[in-house]
């Protein structure tokens, strides 16, 4: 047989952004061997007419460092067409590590990334020291491909021990840390990650180690990337502040490496902020600095009723009412003097999480058939239909229905036009899955299938070609992942094969698949037919096949043997 595997008749969306076309894809030895009309046969041939054949998606913001040690697939990544993950974000890695320091690293993972301690204790088979040892531990045991960034927290702990969460480093310590970063880069790291988020603490309440680094230390630790001419600088900085942009520019100028910075998000409470962020980013690129941003594809949506809602807890009168028993609450909502206070609460100009915009609170579900006409309408629209003002319409509708009306609210990501502009920006990378983290609070596995289902098919904000480009070749290019991210001869046969007419993410669901049955959330998809890694199918119609073709990906500075820097 000429090929190991042939996918026949699919629509190739090749990752470049060029228009898609119908072609067969022939795979040999883990690589794409031929594209177009393939006359020869394959050991296995699969008819994929009507399906899109795209490069496998690259999830570049994960915390899969630990999970991959017990789950070679990083479940539920393959269910969403993801074939490569980058771990080691936000300053957090499991290497380098000294004997006895393991728990200090676990402390940060438990608190910052909300990975249950029990799972980490049972599931991480410690024993490595260097970043190279850690990567080698994973080699040959993977379903998906993985690449790693080396984390500031681990590097700092290695050199300063427990004093890493107490003080600044001296010149000698900084030099030793630089050496560790350089060694890790030569082991194949795709860059360096740091974390200055003022809310990020360890389990014992101490700030994470990287927060004690002054700017001088941070700049110094990025220097090895500049010197080796490789890698990205991934930086988690917490709340949006203008001075962060200056820091990004400084890092980019000094190293000439790409910066992967904080998320650009549309917040309903501050609806202009994303525009300001994109402008500042564009200005940095104009100067020649690659200071990329990230974005989410999944709107942060909450459903609530006035029986159980917490959306108004930051307003004192509302909060008092929500803690009353229901009969008293209903009387209060109906009382005109109380309404005056509720209105005054919302008019208070201090910043709040709730945006107070009735155009983006919608009626999701009603109880009474007569109110069906309001479903899907915003509260502002309902108010117009009823000839009332919005607050009265909101409360009266809920009262008519015994407080059982379900409302929809998006504090961020709820404005399609803003989301469209953010996602299409050439300066914004798609994918902030945080996969492997916050495992009992939510899931981001579905960011790619949500992009394809909600934003490409549903809202038609991006073309399929553009969306696939952003999920694949764009990421591979910024991170320097060579030979992946395109469907072209010679490229690795990492593929996501899906039905563009049905692909989507499902709601999260509970599973007990973490070590010793620890509970966590997983997410399935629809319309994702085959996920192929290095020429082998790892997931077919949502089911893992048991194949382990994943590789440890290594960056541009990789040297096969530990070099002089060690
Ligand atoms: Zn993160």
JSON list of N, CA, C and O in Angstrom, two decimals, residues 418-463:
[
{"chain": "A", "resi": 418, "resn": "UNK", "atom": "N", "xyz": [-18.60, 43.06, 19.37]},
{"chain": "A", "resi": 418, "resn": "UNK", "atom": "CA", "xyz": [-17.31, 43.23, 20.05]},
{"chain": "A", "resi": 418, "resn": "UNK", "atom": "C", "xyz": [-16.51, 41.94, 19.97]},
{"chain": "A", "resi": 418, "resn": "UNK", "atom": "O", "xyz": [-15.32, 41.93, 19.64]},
{"chain": "A", "resi": 419, "resn": "UNK", "atom": "N", "xyz": [-17.17, 40.82, 20.24]},
{"chain": "A", "resi": 419, "resn": "UNK", "atom": "CA", "xyz": [-16.48, 39.53, 20.21]},
{"chain": "A", "resi": 419, "resn": "UNK", "atom": "C", "xyz": [-15.91, 39.26, 18.82]},
{"chain": "A", "resi": 419, "resn": "UNK", "atom": "O", "xyz": [-14.80, 38.76, 18.67]},
{"chain": "A", "resi": 420, "resn": "UNK", "atom": "N", "xyz": [-16.70, 39.57, 17.79]},
{"chain": "A", "resi": 420, "resn": "UNK", "atom": "CA", "xyz": [-16.25, 39.36, 16.42]},
{"chain": "A", "resi": 420, "resn": "UNK", "atom": "C", "xyz": [-14.98, 40.15, 16.14]},
{"chain": "A", "resi": 420, "resn": "UNK", "atom": "O", "xyz": [-14.03, 39.63, 15.56]},
{"chain": "A", "resi": 421, "resn": "UNK", "atom": "N", "xyz": [-14.97, 41.39, 16.56]},
{"chain": "A", "resi": 421, "resn": "UNK", "atom": "CA", "xyz": [-13.78, 42.22, 16.29]},
{"chain": "A", "resi": 421, "resn": "UNK", "atom": "C", "xyz": [-12.56, 41.72, 17.06]},
{"chain": "A", "resi": 421, "resn": "UNK", "atom": "O", "xyz": [-11.44, 41.72, 16.55]},
{"chain": "A", "resi": 422, "resn": "UNK", "atom": "N", "xyz": [-12.78, 41.33, 18.31]},
{"chain": "A", "resi": 422, "resn": "UNK", "atom": "CA", "xyz": [-11.66, 40.83, 19.12]},
{"chain": "A", "resi": 422, "resn": "UNK", "atom": "C", "xyz": [-11.09, 39.57, 18.48]},
{"chain": "A", "resi": 422, "resn": "UNK", "atom": "O", "xyz": [-9.88, 39.43, 18.27]},
{"chain": "A", "resi": 423, "resn": "UNK", "atom": "N", "xyz": [-11.98, 38.62, 18.14]},
{"chain": "A", "resi": 423, "resn": "UNK", "atom": "CA", "xyz": [-11.51, 37.34, 17.64]},
{"chain": "A", "resi": 423, "resn": "UNK", "atom": "C", "xyz": [-10.81, 37.46, 16.29]},
{"chain": "A", "resi": 423, "resn": "UNK", "atom": "O", "xyz": [-9.94, 36.67, 15.97]},
{"chain": "A", "resi": 424, "resn": "UNK", "atom": "N", "xyz": [-11.23, 38.44, 15.49]},
{"chain": "A", "resi": 424, "resn": "UNK", "atom": "CA", "xyz": [-10.62, 38.57, 14.16]},
{"chain": "A", "resi": 424, "resn": "UNK", "atom": "C", "xyz": [-9.34, 39.38, 14.17]},
{"chain": "A", "resi": 424, "resn": "UNK", "atom": "O", "xyz": [-8.64, 39.44, 13.16]},
{"chain": "A", "resi": 425, "resn": "UNK", "atom": "N", "xyz": [-9.04, 40.01, 15.29]},
{"chain": "A", "resi": 425, "resn": "UNK", "atom": "CA", "xyz": [-7.85, 40.85, 15.32]},
{"chain": "A", "resi": 425, "resn": "UNK", "atom": "C", "xyz": [-6.59, 40.02, 15.05]},
{"chain": "A", "resi": 425, "resn": "UNK", "atom": "O", "xyz": [-6.42, 38.95, 15.62]},
{"chain": "A", "resi": 426, "resn": "UNK", "atom": "N", "xyz": [-5.72, 40.53, 14.19]},
{"chain": "A", "resi": 426, "resn": "UNK", "atom": "CA", "xyz": [-4.48, 39.79, 13.93]},
{"chain": "A", "resi": 426, "resn": "UNK", "atom": "C", "xyz": [-3.55, 39.76, 15.15]},
{"chain": "A", "resi": 426, "resn": "UNK", "atom": "O", "xyz": [-2.58, 39.01, 15.17]},
{"chain": "A", "resi": 427, "resn": "UNK", "atom": "N", "xyz": [-3.86, 40.55, 16.16]},
{"chain": "A", "resi": 427, "resn": "UNK", "atom": "CA", "xyz": [-3.01, 40.62, 17.36]},
{"chain": "A", "resi": 427, "resn": "UNK", "atom": "C", "xyz": [-3.52, 39.74, 18.49]},
{"chain": "A", "resi": 427, "resn": "UNK", "atom": "O", "xyz": [-2.95, 39.71, 19.57]},
{"chain": "A", "resi": 428, "resn": "UNK", "atom": "N", "xyz": [-4.63, 39.07, 18.24]},
{"chain": "A", "resi": 428, "resn": "UNK", "atom": "CA", "xyz": [-5.26, 38.29, 19.31]},
{"chain": "A", "resi": 428, "resn": "UNK", "atom": "C", "xyz": [-5.25, 36.81, 18.95]},
{"chain": "A", "resi": 428, "resn": "UNK", "atom": "O", "xyz": [-5.70, 36.42, 17.88]},
{"chain": "A", "resi": 429, "resn": "UNK", "atom": "N", "xyz": [-4.70, 36.00, 19.85]},
{"chain": "A", "resi": 429, "resn": "UNK", "atom": "CA", "xyz": [-4.70, 34.56, 19.66]},
{"chain": "A", "resi": 429, "resn": "UNK", "atom": "C", "xyz": [-5.95, 33.97, 20.29]},
{"chain": "A", "resi": 429, "resn": "UNK", "atom": "O", "xyz": [-6.32, 34.35, 21.40]},
{"chain": "A", "resi": 430, "resn": "UNK", "atom": "N", "xyz": [-6.57, 33.04, 19.58]},
{"chain": "A", "resi": 430, "resn": "UNK", "atom": "CA", "xyz": [-7.76, 32.39, 20.12]},
{"chain": "A", "resi": 430, "resn": "UNK", "atom": "C", "xyz": [-7.35, 31.19, 20.96]},
{"chain": "A", "resi": 430, "resn": "UNK", "atom": "O", "xyz": [-6.44, 30.45, 20.59]},
{"chain": "A", "resi": 431, "resn": "UNK", "atom": "N", "xyz": [-8.02, 31.01, 22.07]},
{"chain": "A", "resi": 431, "resn": "UNK", "atom": "CA", "xyz": [-7.76, 29.83, 22.90]},
{"chain": "A", "resi": 431, "resn": "UNK", "atom": "C", "xyz": [-7.22, 30.21, 24.25]},
{"chain": "A", "resi": 431, "resn": "UNK", "atom": "O", "xyz": [-6.06, 30.57, 24.38]},
{"chain": "A", "resi": 432, "resn": "UNK", "atom": "N", "xyz": [-8.05, 30.21, 25.22]},
{"chain": "A", "resi": 432, "resn": "UNK", "atom": "CA", "xyz": [-7.63, 30.44, 26.60]},
{"chain": "A", "resi": 432, "resn": "UNK", "atom": "C", "xyz": [-8.30, 29.36, 27.42]},
{"chain": "A", "resi": 432, "resn": "UNK", "atom": "O", "xyz": [-9.00, 29.63, 28.38]},
{"chain": "A", "resi": 433, "resn": "UNK", "atom": "N", "xyz": [-8.09, 28.13, 26.99]},
{"chain": "A", "resi": 433, "resn": "UNK", "atom": "CA", "xyz": [-8.88, 27.03, 27.54]},
{"chain": "A", "resi": 433, "resn": "UNK", "atom": "C", "xyz": [-8.60, 26.83, 29.02]},
{"chain": "A", "resi": 433, "resn": "UNK", "atom": "O", "xyz": [-9.47, 26.43, 29.76]},
{"chain": "A", "resi": 434, "resn": "UNK", "atom": "N", "xyz": [-7.34, 27.08, 29.45]},
{"chain": "A", "resi": 434, "resn": "UNK", "atom": "CA", "xyz": [-6.96, 26.76, 30.83]},
{"chain": "A", "resi": 434, "resn": "UNK", "atom": "C", "xyz": [-7.20, 25.27, 31.10]},
{"chain": "A", "resi": 434, "resn": "UNK", "atom": "O", "xyz": [-7.39, 24.88, 32.25]},
{"chain": "A", "resi": 435, "resn": "UNK", "atom": "N", "xyz": [-7.20, 24.46, 30.04]},
{"chain": "A", "resi": 435, "resn": "UNK", "atom": "CA", "xyz": [-7.51, 23.03, 30.20]},
{"chain": "A", "resi": 435, "resn": "UNK", "atom": "C", "xyz": [-6.57, 22.41, 31.22]},
{"chain": "A", "resi": 435, "resn": "UNK", "atom": "O", "xyz": [-5.38, 22.69, 31.25]},
{"chain": "A", "resi": 436, "resn": "UNK", "atom": "N", "xyz": [-7.13, 21.56, 32.06]},
{"chain": "A", "resi": 436, "resn": "UNK", "atom": "CA", "xyz": [-6.35, 20.94, 33.12]},
{"chain": "A", "resi": 436, "resn": "UNK", "atom": "C", "xyz": [-6.38, 21.73, 34.41]},
{"chain": "A", "resi": 436, "resn": "UNK", "atom": "O", "xyz": [-5.87, 21.28, 35.43]},
{"chain": "A", "resi": 437, "resn": "UNK", "atom": "N", "xyz": [-7.00, 22.92, 34.38]},
{"chain": "A", "resi": 437, "resn": "UNK", "atom": "CA", "xyz": [-7.10, 23.76, 35.57]},
{"chain": "A", "resi": 437, "resn": "UNK", "atom": "C", "xyz": [-8.56, 24.01, 35.92]},
{"chain": "A", "resi": 437, "resn": "UNK", "atom": "O", "xyz": [-9.44, 23.80, 35.08]},
{"chain": "A", "resi": 438, "resn": "UNK", "atom": "N", "xyz": [-8.78, 24.49, 37.14]},
{"chain": "A", "resi": 438, "resn": "UNK", "atom": "CA", "xyz": [-10.14, 24.84, 37.60]},
{"chain": "A", "resi": 438, "resn": "UNK", "atom": "C", "xyz": [-11.12, 23.70, 37.30]},
{"chain": "A", "resi": 438, "resn": "UNK", "atom": "O", "xyz": [-12.23, 23.94, 36.84]},
{"chain": "A", "resi": 439, "resn": "UNK", "atom": "N", "xyz": [-10.65, 22.49, 37.56]},
{"chain": "A", "resi": 439, "resn": "UNK", "atom": "CA", "xyz": [-11.33, 21.32, 36.99]},
{"chain": "A", "resi": 439, "resn": "UNK", "atom": "C", "xyz": [-12.69, 21.04, 37.62]},
{"chain": "A", "resi": 439, "resn": "UNK", "atom": "O", "xyz": [-13.46, 20.25, 37.08]},
{"chain": "A", "resi": 440, "resn": "UNK", "atom": "N", "xyz": [-12.99, 21.69, 38.74]},
{"chain": "A", "resi": 440, "resn": "UNK", "atom": "CA", "xyz": [-14.31, 21.49, 39.34]},
{"chain": "A", "resi": 440, "resn": "UNK", "atom": "C", "xyz": [-15.19, 22.74, 39.18]},
{"chain": "A", "resi": 440, "resn": "UNK", "atom": "O", "xyz": [-16.29, 22.77, 39.71]},
{"chain": "A", "resi": 441, "resn": "UNK", "atom": "N", "xyz": [-14.68, 23.76, 38.47]},
{"chain": "A", "resi": 441, "resn": "UNK", "atom": "CA", "xyz": [-15.45, 25.00, 38.34]},
{"chain": "A", "resi": 441, "resn": "UNK", "atom": "C", "xyz": [-15.99, 25.24, 36.94]},
{"chain": "A", "resi": 441, "resn": "UNK", "atom": "O", "xyz": [-16.92, 26.01, 36.75]},
{"chain": "A", "resi": 442, "resn": "UNK", "atom": "N", "xyz": [-15.35, 24.63, 35.96]},
{"chain": "A", "resi": 442, "resn": "UNK", "atom": "CA", "xyz": [-15.80, 24.89, 34.60]},
{"chain": "A", "resi": 442, "resn": "UNK", "atom": "C", "xyz": [-14.87, 24.17, 33.64]},
{"chain": "A", "resi": 442, "resn": "UNK", "atom": "O", "xyz": [-13.92, 23.52, 34.07]},
{"chain": "A", "resi": 443, "resn": "UNK", "atom": "N", "xyz": [-15.15, 24.27, 32.35]},
{"chain": "A", "resi": 443, "resn": "UNK", "atom": "CA", "xyz": [-14.24, 23.67, 31.38]},
{"chain": "A", "resi": 443, "resn": "UNK", "atom": "C", "xyz": [-14.08, 24.60, 30.20]},
{"chain": "A", "resi": 443, "resn": "UNK", "atom": "O", "xyz": [-15.02, 25.25, 29.78]},
{"chain": "A", "resi": 444, "resn": "UNK", "atom": "N", "xyz": [-12.87, 24.63, 29.69]},
{"chain": "A", "resi": 444, "resn": "UNK", "atom": "CA", "xyz": [-12.62, 25.41, 28.48]},
{"chain": "A", "resi": 444, "resn": "UNK", "atom": "C", "xyz": [-12.28, 24.53, 27.30]},
{"chain": "A", "resi": 444, "resn": "UNK", "atom": "O", "xyz": [-11.86, 25.03, 26.26]},
{"chain": "A", "resi": 445, "resn": "UNK", "atom": "N", "xyz": [-12.43, 23.21, 27.47]},
{"chain": "A", "resi": 445, "resn": "UNK", "atom": "CA", "xyz": [-12.04, 22.29, 26.39]},
{"chain": "A", "resi": 445, "resn": "UNK", "atom": "C", "xyz": [-12.70, 22.67, 25.06]},
{"chain": "A", "resi": 445, "resn": "UNK", "atom": "O", "xyz": [-12.13, 22.48, 24.01]},
{"chain": "A", "resi": 446, "resn": "UNK", "atom": "N", "xyz": [-13.91, 23.21, 25.13]},
{"chain": "A", "resi": 446, "resn": "UNK", "atom": "CA", "xyz": [-14.71, 23.40, 23.92]},
{"chain": "A", "resi": 446, "resn": "UNK", "atom": "C", "xyz": [-14.48, 24.72, 23.19]},
{"chain": "A", "resi": 446, "resn": "UNK", "atom": "O", "xyz": [-15.28, 25.10, 22.36]},
{"chain": "A", "resi": 447, "resn": "UNK", "atom": "N", "xyz": [-13.36, 25.42, 23.48]},
{"chain": "A", "resi": 447, "resn": "UNK", "atom": "CA", "xyz": [-13.21, 26.75, 22.87]},
{"chain": "A", "resi": 447, "resn": "UNK", "atom": "C", "xyz": [-13.19, 26.67, 21.33]},
{"chain": "A", "resi": 447, "resn": "UNK", "atom": "O", "xyz": [-13.71, 27.56, 20.65]},
{"chain": "A", "resi": 448, "resn": "UNK", "atom": "N", "xyz": [-12.59, 25.60, 20.79]},
{"chain": "A", "resi": 448, "resn": "UNK", "atom": "CA", "xyz": [-12.47, 25.51, 19.32]},
{"chain": "A", "resi": 448, "resn": "UNK", "atom": "C", "xyz": [-13.81, 25.12, 18.69]},
{"chain": "A", "resi": 448, "resn": "UNK", "atom": "O", "xyz": [-14.22, 25.70, 17.68]},
{"chain": "A", "resi": 449, "resn": "UNK", "atom": "N", "xyz": [-14.48, 24.13, 19.28]},
{"chain": "A", "resi": 449, "resn": "UNK", "atom": "CA", "xyz": [-15.77, 23.72, 18.72]},
{"chain": "A", "resi": 449, "resn": "UNK", "atom": "C", "xyz": [-16.82, 24.81, 18.92]},
{"chain": "A", "resi": 449, "resn": "UNK", "atom": "O", "xyz": [-17.73, 24.96, 18.10]},
{"chain": "A", "resi": 450, "resn": "UNK", "atom": "N", "xyz": [-16.68, 25.61, 20.00]},
{"chain": "A", "resi": 450, "resn": "UNK", "atom": "CA", "xyz": [-17.58, 26.75, 20.17]},
{"chain": "A", "resi": 450, "resn": "UNK", "atom": "C", "xyz": [-17.32, 27.80, 19.10]},
{"chain": "A", "resi": 450, "resn": "UNK", "atom": "O", "xyz": [-18.25, 28.38, 18.53]},
{"chain": "A", "resi": 451, "resn": "UNK", "atom": "N", "xyz": [-16.04, 28.03, 18.81]},
{"chain": "A", "resi": 451, "resn": "UNK", "atom": "CA", "xyz": [-15.71, 28.98, 17.74]},
{"chain": "A", "resi": 451, "resn": "UNK", "atom": "C", "xyz": [-16.37, 28.55, 16.43]},
{"chain": "A", "resi": 451, "resn": "UNK", "atom": "O", "xyz": [-16.99, 29.35, 15.73]},
{"chain": "A", "resi": 452, "resn": "UNK", "atom": "N", "xyz": [-16.24, 27.25, 16.11]},
{"chain": "A", "resi": 452, "resn": "UNK", "atom": "CA", "xyz": [-16.76, 26.75, 14.83]},
{"chain": "A", "resi": 452, "resn": "UNK", "atom": "C", "xyz": [-18.28, 26.69, 14.81]},
{"chain": "A", "resi": 452, "resn": "UNK", "atom": "O", "xyz": [-18.90, 26.92, 13.78]},
{"chain": "A", "resi": 453, "resn": "UNK", "atom": "N", "xyz": [-18.88, 26.37, 15.95]},
{"chain": "A", "resi": 453, "resn": "UNK", "atom": "CA", "xyz": [-20.34, 26.23, 16.01]},
{"chain": "A", "resi": 453, "resn": "UNK", "atom": "C", "xyz": [-21.04, 27.56, 16.21]},
{"chain": "A", "resi": 453, "resn": "UNK", "atom": "O", "xyz": [-21.88, 27.96, 15.40]},
{"chain": "A", "resi": 454, "resn": "UNK", "atom": "N", "xyz": [-20.66, 28.26, 17.26]},
{"chain": "A", "resi": 454, "resn": "UNK", "atom": "CA", "xyz": [-21.38, 29.50, 17.60]},
{"chain": "A", "resi": 454, "resn": "UNK", "atom": "C", "xyz": [-20.99, 30.68, 16.70]},
{"chain": "A", "resi": 454, "resn": "UNK", "atom": "O", "xyz": [-21.84, 31.38, 16.17]},
{"chain": "A", "resi": 455, "resn": "UNK", "atom": "N", "xyz": [-19.68, 30.88, 16.52]},
{"chain": "A", "resi": 455, "resn": "UNK", "atom": "CA", "xyz": [-19.24, 32.12, 15.87]},
{"chain": "A", "resi": 455, "resn": "UNK", "atom": "C", "xyz": [-19.11, 31.99, 14.36]},
{"chain": "A", "resi": 455, "resn": "UNK", "atom": "O", "xyz": [-19.35, 32.94, 13.63]},
{"chain": "A", "resi": 456, "resn": "UNK", "atom": "N", "xyz": [-18.73, 30.79, 13.87]},
{"chain": "A", "resi": 456, "resn": "UNK", "atom": "CA", "xyz": [-18.61, 30.63, 12.41]},
{"chain": "A", "resi": 456, "resn": "UNK", "atom": "C", "xyz": [-19.98, 30.27, 11.81]},
{"chain": "A", "resi": 456, "resn": "UNK", "atom": "O", "xyz": [-20.47, 30.97, 10.93]},
{"chain": "A", "resi": 457, "resn": "UNK", "atom": "N", "xyz": [-20.57, 29.20, 12.30]},
{"chain": "A", "resi": 457, "resn": "UNK", "atom": "CA", "xyz": [-21.84, 28.75, 11.70]},
{"chain": "A", "resi": 457, "resn": "UNK", "atom": "C", "xyz": [-23.02, 29.59, 12.19]},
{"chain": "A", "resi": 457, "resn": "UNK", "atom": "O", "xyz": [-23.80, 30.10, 11.40]},
{"chain": "A", "resi": 458, "resn": "UNK", "atom": "N", "xyz": [-23.14, 29.75, 13.50]},
{"chain": "A", "resi": 458, "resn": "UNK", "atom": "CA", "xyz": [-24.31, 30.42, 14.06]},
{"chain": "A", "resi": 458, "resn": "UNK", "atom": "C", "xyz": [-24.34, 31.90, 13.75]},
{"chain": "A", "resi": 458, "resn": "UNK", "atom": "O", "xyz": [-25.29, 32.41, 13.17]},
{"chain": "A", "resi": 459, "resn": "UNK", "atom": "N", "xyz": [-23.30, 32.61, 14.11]},
{"chain": "A", "resi": 459, "resn": "UNK", "atom": "CA", "xyz": [-23.33, 34.07, 13.99]},
{"chain": "A", "resi": 459, "resn": "UNK", "atom": "C", "xyz": [-22.61, 34.60, 12.76]},
{"chain": "A", "resi": 459, "resn": "UNK", "atom": "O", "xyz": [-22.61, 35.80, 12.52]},
{"chain": "A", "resi": 460, "resn": "UNK", "atom": "N", "xyz": [-21.94, 33.69, 12.04]},
{"chain": "A", "resi": 460, "resn": "UNK", "atom": "CA", "xyz": [-21.29, 34.06, 10.77]},
{"chain": "A", "resi": 460, "resn": "UNK", "atom": "C", "xyz": [-20.34, 35.25, 10.91]},
{"chain": "A", "resi": 460, "resn": "UNK", "atom": "O", "xyz": [-20.26, 36.12, 10.06]},
{"chain": "A", "resi": 461, "resn": "UNK", "atom": "N", "xyz": [-19.62, 35.26, 12.02]},
{"chain": "A", "resi": 461, "resn": "UNK", "atom": "CA", "xyz": [-18.70, 36.38, 12.25]},
{"chain": "A", "resi": 461, "resn": "UNK", "atom": "C", "xyz": [-17.32, 36.15, 11.65]},
{"chain": "A", "resi": 461, "resn": "UNK", "atom": "O", "xyz": [-16.57, 37.09, 11.43]},
{"chain": "A", "resi": 462, "resn": "UNK", "atom": "N", "xyz": [-16.97, 34.89, 11.45]},
{"chain": "A", "resi": 462, "resn": "UNK", "atom": "CA", "xyz": [-15.69, 34.56, 10.81]},
{"chain": "A", "resi": 462, "resn": "UNK", "atom": "C", "xyz": [-15.97, 33.51, 9.75]},
{"chain": "A", "resi": 462, "resn": "UNK", "atom": "O", "xyz": [-16.90, 32.71, 9.90]},
{"chain": "A", "resi": 463, "resn": "UNK", "atom": "N", "xyz": [-15.11, 33.47, 8.73]},
{"chain": "A", "resi": 463, "resn": "UNK", "atom": "CA", "xyz": [-15.20, 32.37, 7.77]},
{"chain": "A", "resi": 463, "resn": "UNK", "atom": "C", "xyz": [-14.59, 31.13, 8.41]},
{"chain": "A", "resi": 463, "resn": "UNK", "atom": "O", "xyz": [-13.79, 31.22, 9.35]}
]
